PDB file of C-alpha atoms in Angstrom:
ATOM      1  CA  UNK A 377      83.068  16.146   7.198  1.00  0.00           C
ATOM      2  CA  UNK A 378      84.660  13.308   5.130  1.00  0.00           C
ATOM      3  CA  UNK A 379      84.320  13.093   1.457  1.00  0.00           C
ATOM      4  CA  UNK A 380      84.588   9.684  -0.378  1.00  0.00           C
ATOM      5  CA  UNK A 381      84.926   9.153  -4.007  1.00  0.00           C
ATOM      6  CA  UNK A 382      82.935   6.385  -5.894  1.00  0.00           C
ATOM      7  CA  UNK A 383      83.556   5.262  -9.415  1.00  0.00           C
ATOM      8  CA  UNK A 384      80.558   3.377 -10.958  1.00  0.00           C
ATOM      9  CA  UNK A 385      79.887   1.961 -14.291  1.00  0.00           C
ATOM     10  CA  UNK A 386      76.604   1.365 -15.973  1.00  0.00           C
ATOM     11  CA  UNK A 387      74.026   2.440 -18.492  1.00  0.00           C
ATOM     12  CA  UNK A 388      73.209   6.130 -19.005  1.00  0.00           C
ATOM     13  CA  UNK A 389      69.883   7.501 -19.744  1.00  0.00           C
ATOM     14  CA  UNK A 390      68.669  11.026 -19.968  1.00  0.00           C
ATOM     15  CA  UNK A 391      72.130  12.397 -19.748  1.00  0.00           C
ATOM     16  CA  UNK A 392      71.897  16.185 -19.271  1.00  0.00           C
ATOM     17  CA  UNK A 393      75.543  17.006 -18.250  1.00  0.00           C
ATOM     18  CA  UNK A 394      76.209  19.888 -20.392  1.00  0.00           C
ATOM     19  CA  UNK A 395      75.575  23.585 -19.986  1.00  0.00           C
ATOM     20  CA  UNK A 396      73.433  23.511 -23.271  1.00  0.00           C
ATOM     21  CA  UNK A 397      70.939  20.673 -22.121  1.00  0.00           C
ATOM     22  CA  UNK A 398      70.894  20.953 -18.373  1.00  0.00           C
ATOM     23  CA  UNK A 399      67.822  20.868 -16.345  1.00  0.00           C
ATOM     24  CA  UNK A 400      67.069  24.542 -15.775  1.00  0.00           C
ATOM     25  CA  UNK A 401      64.021  24.419 -13.609  1.00  0.00           C
ATOM     26  CA  UNK A 402      63.559  21.075 -11.827  1.00  0.00           C
ATOM     27  CA  UNK A 403      60.378  19.867 -10.154  1.00  0.00           C
ATOM     28  CA  UNK A 404      57.977  22.838  -9.482  1.00  0.00           C
ATOM     29  CA  UNK A 405      60.794  25.466 -10.362  1.00  0.00           C
ATOM     30  CA  UNK A 406      62.843  24.133  -7.366  1.00  0.00           C
ATOM     31  CA  UNK A 407      65.983  24.837  -9.261  1.00  0.00           C
ATOM     32  CA  UNK A 408      65.598  28.166 -10.706  1.00  0.00           C
ATOM     33  CA  UNK A 409      67.436  30.023  -8.083  1.00  0.00           C
ATOM     34  CA  UNK A 410      70.559  27.856  -8.450  1.00  0.00           C
ATOM     35  CA  UNK A 411      70.767  27.983 -12.331  1.00  0.00           C
ATOM     36  CA  UNK A 412      69.311  24.355 -12.629  1.00  0.00           C
ATOM     37  CA  UNK A 413      71.399  21.191 -12.413  1.00  0.00           C
ATOM     38  CA  UNK A 414      73.021  18.580 -14.547  1.00  0.00           C
ATOM     39  CA  UNK A 415      71.969  14.987 -14.157  1.00  0.00           C
ATOM     40  CA  UNK A 416      72.265  11.623 -15.628  1.00  0.00           C
ATOM     41  CA  UNK A 417      70.145   8.450 -14.868  1.00  0.00           C
ATOM     42  CA  UNK A 418      72.268   5.210 -14.670  1.00  0.00           C
ATOM     43  CA  UNK A 419      71.042   1.738 -14.577  1.00  0.00           C
ATOM     44  CA  UNK A 420      73.468  -0.142 -12.238  1.00  0.00           C
ATOM     45  CA  UNK A 421      73.770  -3.981 -11.566  1.00  0.00           C
ATOM     46  CA  UNK A 422      73.899  -5.352  -8.074  1.00  0.00           C
ATOM     47  CA  UNK A 423      77.551  -5.002  -7.769  1.00  0.00           C
ATOM     48  CA  UNK A 424      77.649  -1.408  -8.573  1.00  0.00           C
ATOM     49  CA  UNK A 425      74.558  -0.739  -6.357  1.00  0.00           C
ATOM     50  CA  UNK A 426      76.343  -2.280  -3.398  1.00  0.00           C
ATOM     51  CA  UNK A 427      79.357  -0.054  -3.930  1.00  0.00           C
ATOM     52  CA  UNK A 428      77.067   2.849  -3.904  1.00  0.00           C
ATOM     53  CA  UNK A 429      75.419   1.653  -0.796  1.00  0.00           C
ATOM     54  CA  UNK A 430      78.734   1.064   0.885  1.00  0.00           C
ATOM     55  CA  UNK A 431      79.783   4.710   0.295  1.00  0.00           C
ATOM     56  CA  UNK A 432      76.996   5.647   2.562  1.00  0.00           C
ATOM     57  CA  UNK A 433      75.033   7.538  -0.204  1.00  0.00           C
ATOM     58  CA  UNK A 434      71.383   7.994   0.487  1.00  0.00           C
ATOM     59  CA  UNK A 435      70.599   7.397  -3.297  1.00  0.00           C
ATOM     60  CA  UNK A 436      68.247   4.443  -3.420  1.00  0.00           C
ATOM     61  CA  UNK A 437      67.000   4.150  -7.023  1.00  0.00           C
ATOM     62  CA  UNK A 438      64.064   1.985  -8.272  1.00  0.00           C
ATOM     63  CA  UNK A 439      63.741  -0.877 -10.712  1.00  0.00           C
ATOM     64  CA  UNK A 440      64.797   0.061 -14.192  1.00  0.00           C
ATOM     65  CA  UNK A 441      61.900   0.141 -16.802  1.00  0.00           C
ATOM     66  CA  UNK A 442      64.305  -0.576 -19.510  1.00  0.00           C
ATOM     67  CA  UNK A 443      66.598  -3.286 -18.253  1.00  0.00           C
ATOM     68  CA  UNK A 444      65.345  -6.083 -16.146  1.00  0.00           C
ATOM     69  CA  UNK A 445      67.251  -6.641 -13.015  1.00  0.00           C
ATOM     70  CA  UNK A 446      69.112  -3.368 -12.849  1.00  0.00           C
ATOM     71  CA  UNK A 447      68.349  -0.484 -10.663  1.00  0.00           C
ATOM     72  CA  UNK A 448      68.021   3.132 -12.079  1.00  0.00           C
ATOM     73  CA  UNK A 449      69.461   5.785  -9.927  1.00  0.00           C
ATOM     74  CA  UNK A 450      69.859   9.604 -10.605  1.00  0.00           C
ATOM     75  CA  UNK A 451      73.059  11.603  -9.994  1.00  0.00           C
ATOM     76  CA  UNK A 452      72.961  15.226 -10.153  1.00  0.00           C
ATOM     77  CA  UNK A 453      75.100  18.380  -9.575  1.00  0.00           C
ATOM     78  CA  UNK A 454      73.582  21.769  -8.997  1.00  0.00           C
ATOM     79  CA  UNK A 455      74.673  24.765 -11.513  1.00  0.00           C
ATOM     80  CA  UNK A 456      75.425  27.192  -8.830  1.00  0.00           C
ATOM     81  CA  UNK A 457      76.734  25.721  -5.687  1.00  0.00           C
ATOM     82  CA  UNK A 458      79.461  26.730  -3.200  1.00  0.00           C
ATOM     83  CA  UNK A 459      81.080  23.317  -3.473  1.00  0.00           C
ATOM     84  CA  UNK A 460      81.534  22.168  -6.905  1.00  0.00           C
ATOM     85  CA  UNK A 461      78.772  23.674  -9.106  1.00  0.00           C
ATOM     86  CA  UNK A 462      78.696  23.911 -12.911  1.00  0.00           C
ATOM     87  CA  UNK A 463      79.047  21.097 -15.320  1.00  0.00           C
ATOM     88  CA  UNK A 464      80.679  17.871 -14.366  1.00  0.00           C
ATOM     89  CA  UNK A 465      83.888  16.841 -16.510  1.00  0.00           C
ATOM     90  CA  UNK A 466      82.753  14.869 -19.398  1.00  0.00           C
ATOM     91  CA  UNK A 467      85.191  12.758 -21.498  1.00  0.00           C
ATOM     92  CA  UNK A 468      85.442  10.137 -24.142  1.00  0.00           C
ATOM     93  CA  UNK A 469      86.634   6.732 -23.305  1.00  0.00           C
ATOM     94  CA  UNK A 470      90.200   7.487 -24.264  1.00  0.00           C
ATOM     95  CA  UNK A 471      90.200  10.560 -21.698  1.00  0.00           C
ATOM     96  CA  UNK A 472      89.848  13.461 -24.186  1.00  0.00           C
ATOM     97  CA  UNK A 473      87.271  16.006 -23.436  1.00  0.00           C
ATOM     98  CA  UNK A 474      83.669  15.383 -24.770  1.00  0.00           C
ATOM     99  CA  UNK A 475      82.671  18.410 -27.051  1.00  0.00           C
ATOM    100  CA  UNK A 476      78.848  18.799 -26.935  1.00  0.00           C
ATOM    101  CA  UNK A 477      78.879  20.511 -30.445  1.00  0.00           C
ATOM    102  CA  UNK A 478      81.016  18.149 -32.065  1.00  0.00           C
ATOM    103  CA  UNK A 479      80.138  14.826 -30.339  1.00  0.00           C
ATOM    104  CA  UNK A 480      76.494  15.643 -29.691  1.00  0.00           C
ATOM    105  CA  UNK A 481      74.430  14.447 -26.787  1.00  0.00           C
ATOM    106  CA  UNK A 482      74.807  11.204 -24.961  1.00  0.00           C
ATOM    107  CA  UNK A 483      72.159   8.774 -26.105  1.00  0.00           C
ATOM    108  CA  UNK A 484      70.112   6.315 -23.888  1.00  0.00           C
ATOM    109  CA  UNK A 485      71.906   3.118 -23.199  1.00  0.00           C
ATOM    110  CA  UNK A 486      75.381   4.493 -23.521  1.00  0.00           C
ATOM    111  CA  UNK A 487      77.883   2.718 -21.381  1.00  0.00           C
ATOM    112  CA  UNK A 488      79.292   5.334 -18.862  1.00  0.00           C
ATOM    113  CA  UNK A 489      81.341   5.567 -15.867  1.00  0.00           C
ATOM    114  CA  UNK A 490      80.729   8.265 -13.306  1.00  0.00           C
ATOM    115  CA  UNK A 491      82.722   9.686 -10.438  1.00  0.00           C
ATOM    116  CA  UNK A 492      80.853  10.736  -7.454  1.00  0.00           C
ATOM    117  CA  UNK A 493      81.698  12.665  -4.342  1.00  0.00           C
ATOM    118  CA  UNK A 494      79.669  11.187  -1.387  1.00  0.00           C
ATOM    119  CA  UNK A 495      80.154  13.527   1.585  1.00  0.00           C
ATOM    120  CA  UNK A 496      78.898  14.201   5.054  1.00  0.00           C
ATOM    121  CA  UNK A 497      77.063  17.265   5.796  1.00  0.00           C
ATOM    122  CA  UNK A 498      76.749  19.415   9.003  1.00  0.00           C
ATOM    123  CA  UNK A 499      73.410  17.631   9.506  1.00  0.00           C
ATOM    124  CA  UNK A 500      74.324  14.250  11.020  1.00  0.00           C
ATOM    125  CA  UNK A 501      71.693  12.081   9.294  1.00  0.00           C
ATOM    126  CA  UNK A 502      72.154  13.690   5.794  1.00  0.00           C
ATOM    127  CA  UNK A 503      74.772  12.409   3.307  1.00  0.00           C
ATOM    128  CA  UNK A 504      75.179  14.452   0.073  1.00  0.00           C
ATOM    129  CA  UNK A 505      76.090  12.827  -3.413  1.00  0.00           C
ATOM    130  CA  UNK A 506      77.372  15.008  -6.128  1.00  0.00           C
ATOM    131  CA  UNK A 507      78.114  13.934  -9.682  1.00  0.00           C
ATOM    132  CA  UNK A 508      81.868  15.015 -10.525  1.00  0.00           C
ATOM    133  CA  UNK A 509      82.915  13.259 -13.870  1.00  0.00           C
ATOM    134  CA  UNK A 510      81.099  11.225 -16.558  1.00  0.00           C
ATOM    135  CA  UNK A 511      83.373   9.081 -19.004  1.00  0.00           C
ATOM    136  CA  UNK A 512      81.462   7.825 -22.077  1.00  0.00           C
ATOM    137  CA  UNK A 513      83.065   4.322 -22.614  1.00  0.00           C
ATOM    138  CA  UNK A 514      80.657   2.996 -25.281  1.00  0.00           C
ATOM    139  CA  UNK A 515      78.646   5.809 -27.005  1.00  0.00           C
ATOM    140  CA  UNK A 516      75.118   5.273 -28.186  1.00  0.00           C
ATOM    141  CA  UNK A 517      74.069   7.942 -30.692  1.00  0.00           C
ATOM    142  CA  UNK A 518      71.126  10.253 -29.415  1.00  0.00           C
ATOM    143  CA  UNK A 519      68.053   9.440 -31.327  1.00  0.00           C
ATOM    144  CA  UNK A 520      65.398  12.195 -30.719  1.00  0.00           C
ATOM    145  CA  UNK A 521      61.686  11.149 -30.606  1.00  0.00           C
ATOM    146  CA  UNK A 522      59.485  11.937 -33.650  1.00  0.00           C
ATOM    147  CA  UNK A 523      60.170  15.409 -34.933  1.00  0.00           C
ATOM    148  CA  UNK A 524      57.157  17.468 -35.220  1.00  0.00           C
ATOM    149  CA  UNK A 525      57.496  17.416 -39.076  1.00  0.00           C
ATOM    150  CA  UNK A 526      57.433  13.763 -39.089  1.00  0.00           C
ATOM    151  CA  UNK A 527      54.420  13.460 -36.536  1.00  0.00           C
ATOM    152  CA  UNK A 528      51.105  12.616 -38.313  1.00  0.00           C
ATOM    153  CA  UNK A 529      48.917  15.495 -38.733  1.00  0.00           C
ATOM    154  CA  UNK A 530      46.057  16.141 -36.072  1.00  0.00           C
ATOM    155  CA  UNK A 531      42.694  14.905 -37.009  1.00  0.00           C
ATOM    156  CA  UNK A 532      40.132  17.685 -38.043  1.00  0.00           C
ATOM    157  CA  UNK A 533      37.674  18.446 -35.168  1.00  0.00           C
ATOM    158  CA  UNK A 534      34.070  18.775 -36.297  1.00  0.00           C
ATOM    159  CA  UNK A 535      33.010  22.413 -35.746  1.00  0.00           C
ATOM    160  CA  UNK A 536      29.912  22.892 -33.369  1.00  0.00           C
ATOM    161  CA  UNK A 537      26.892  24.585 -35.142  1.00  0.00           C
ATOM    162  CA  UNK A 538      26.270  28.116 -33.692  1.00  0.00           C
ATOM    163  CA  UNK A 539      23.379  28.371 -31.598  1.00  0.00           C
ATOM    164  CA  UNK A 540      20.522  30.368 -32.819  1.00  0.00           C
ATOM    165  CA  UNK A 541      20.050  33.838 -31.488  1.00  0.00           C
ATOM    166  CA  UNK A 542      17.263  34.147 -29.126  1.00  0.00           C
ATOM    167  CA  UNK A 543      14.082  35.778 -30.591  1.00  0.00           C
ATOM    168  CA  UNK A 544      13.204  39.156 -29.754  1.00  0.00           C
ATOM    169  CA  UNK A 545      10.679  39.636 -27.097  1.00  0.00           C
ATOM    170  CA  UNK A 546       8.244  42.468 -28.292  1.00  0.00           C
ATOM    171  CA  UNK A 547       5.018  41.387 -26.701  1.00  0.00           C
ATOM    172  CA  UNK A 548       6.137  42.321 -22.991  1.00  0.00           C
ATOM    173  CA  UNK A 549       4.714  45.253 -21.314  1.00  0.00           C
ATOM    174  CA  UNK A 550       7.090  47.578 -19.578  1.00  0.00           C
ATOM    175  CA  UNK A 551       6.400  46.228 -15.927  1.00  0.00           C
ATOM    176  CA  UNK A 552       6.387  42.519 -16.845  1.00  0.00           C
ATOM    177  CA  UNK A 553       9.445  40.358 -16.063  1.00  0.00           C
ATOM    178  CA  UNK A 554      10.085  37.648 -18.832  1.00  0.00           C
ATOM    179  CA  UNK A 555      10.197  34.591 -16.879  1.00  0.00           C
TER     180      UNK A 555
END
């Protein structure tokens, strides 16, 4: 089984590449048993996408909603795996390690370079792609969506009037059915 190393550069989105911000469950809890996964979505230009295809990776991607003419592809790495689990190596542009507590999360639109392992599996038609390294070349500060404190207060909901209690039925005889 051959392994190919592929280096791609593009715009990073939804970077969850640290232990503290990894995806713990996945779609329909599919990743609970392996401790989740780290992942990053990347917008790739045509040259980078062709480089990925030339590596025989099965990753296809789809048109980017944020950048016209680019293709968004998600690269992942399972947390607990026999071959290369855990967090990928994340570095700054100068090669020094990225510290999540000090440097914070990687914001959408950051220019990143990823190193992937594209490998053949025991199943002839399946080729795996695993995220190995992320280098942040141009960091865009992470900007969270509106905080709950800043969100507008919910509109008051009109309360429904309580239904009146049914009137007691005193005029029925013991053997009558009330309908």
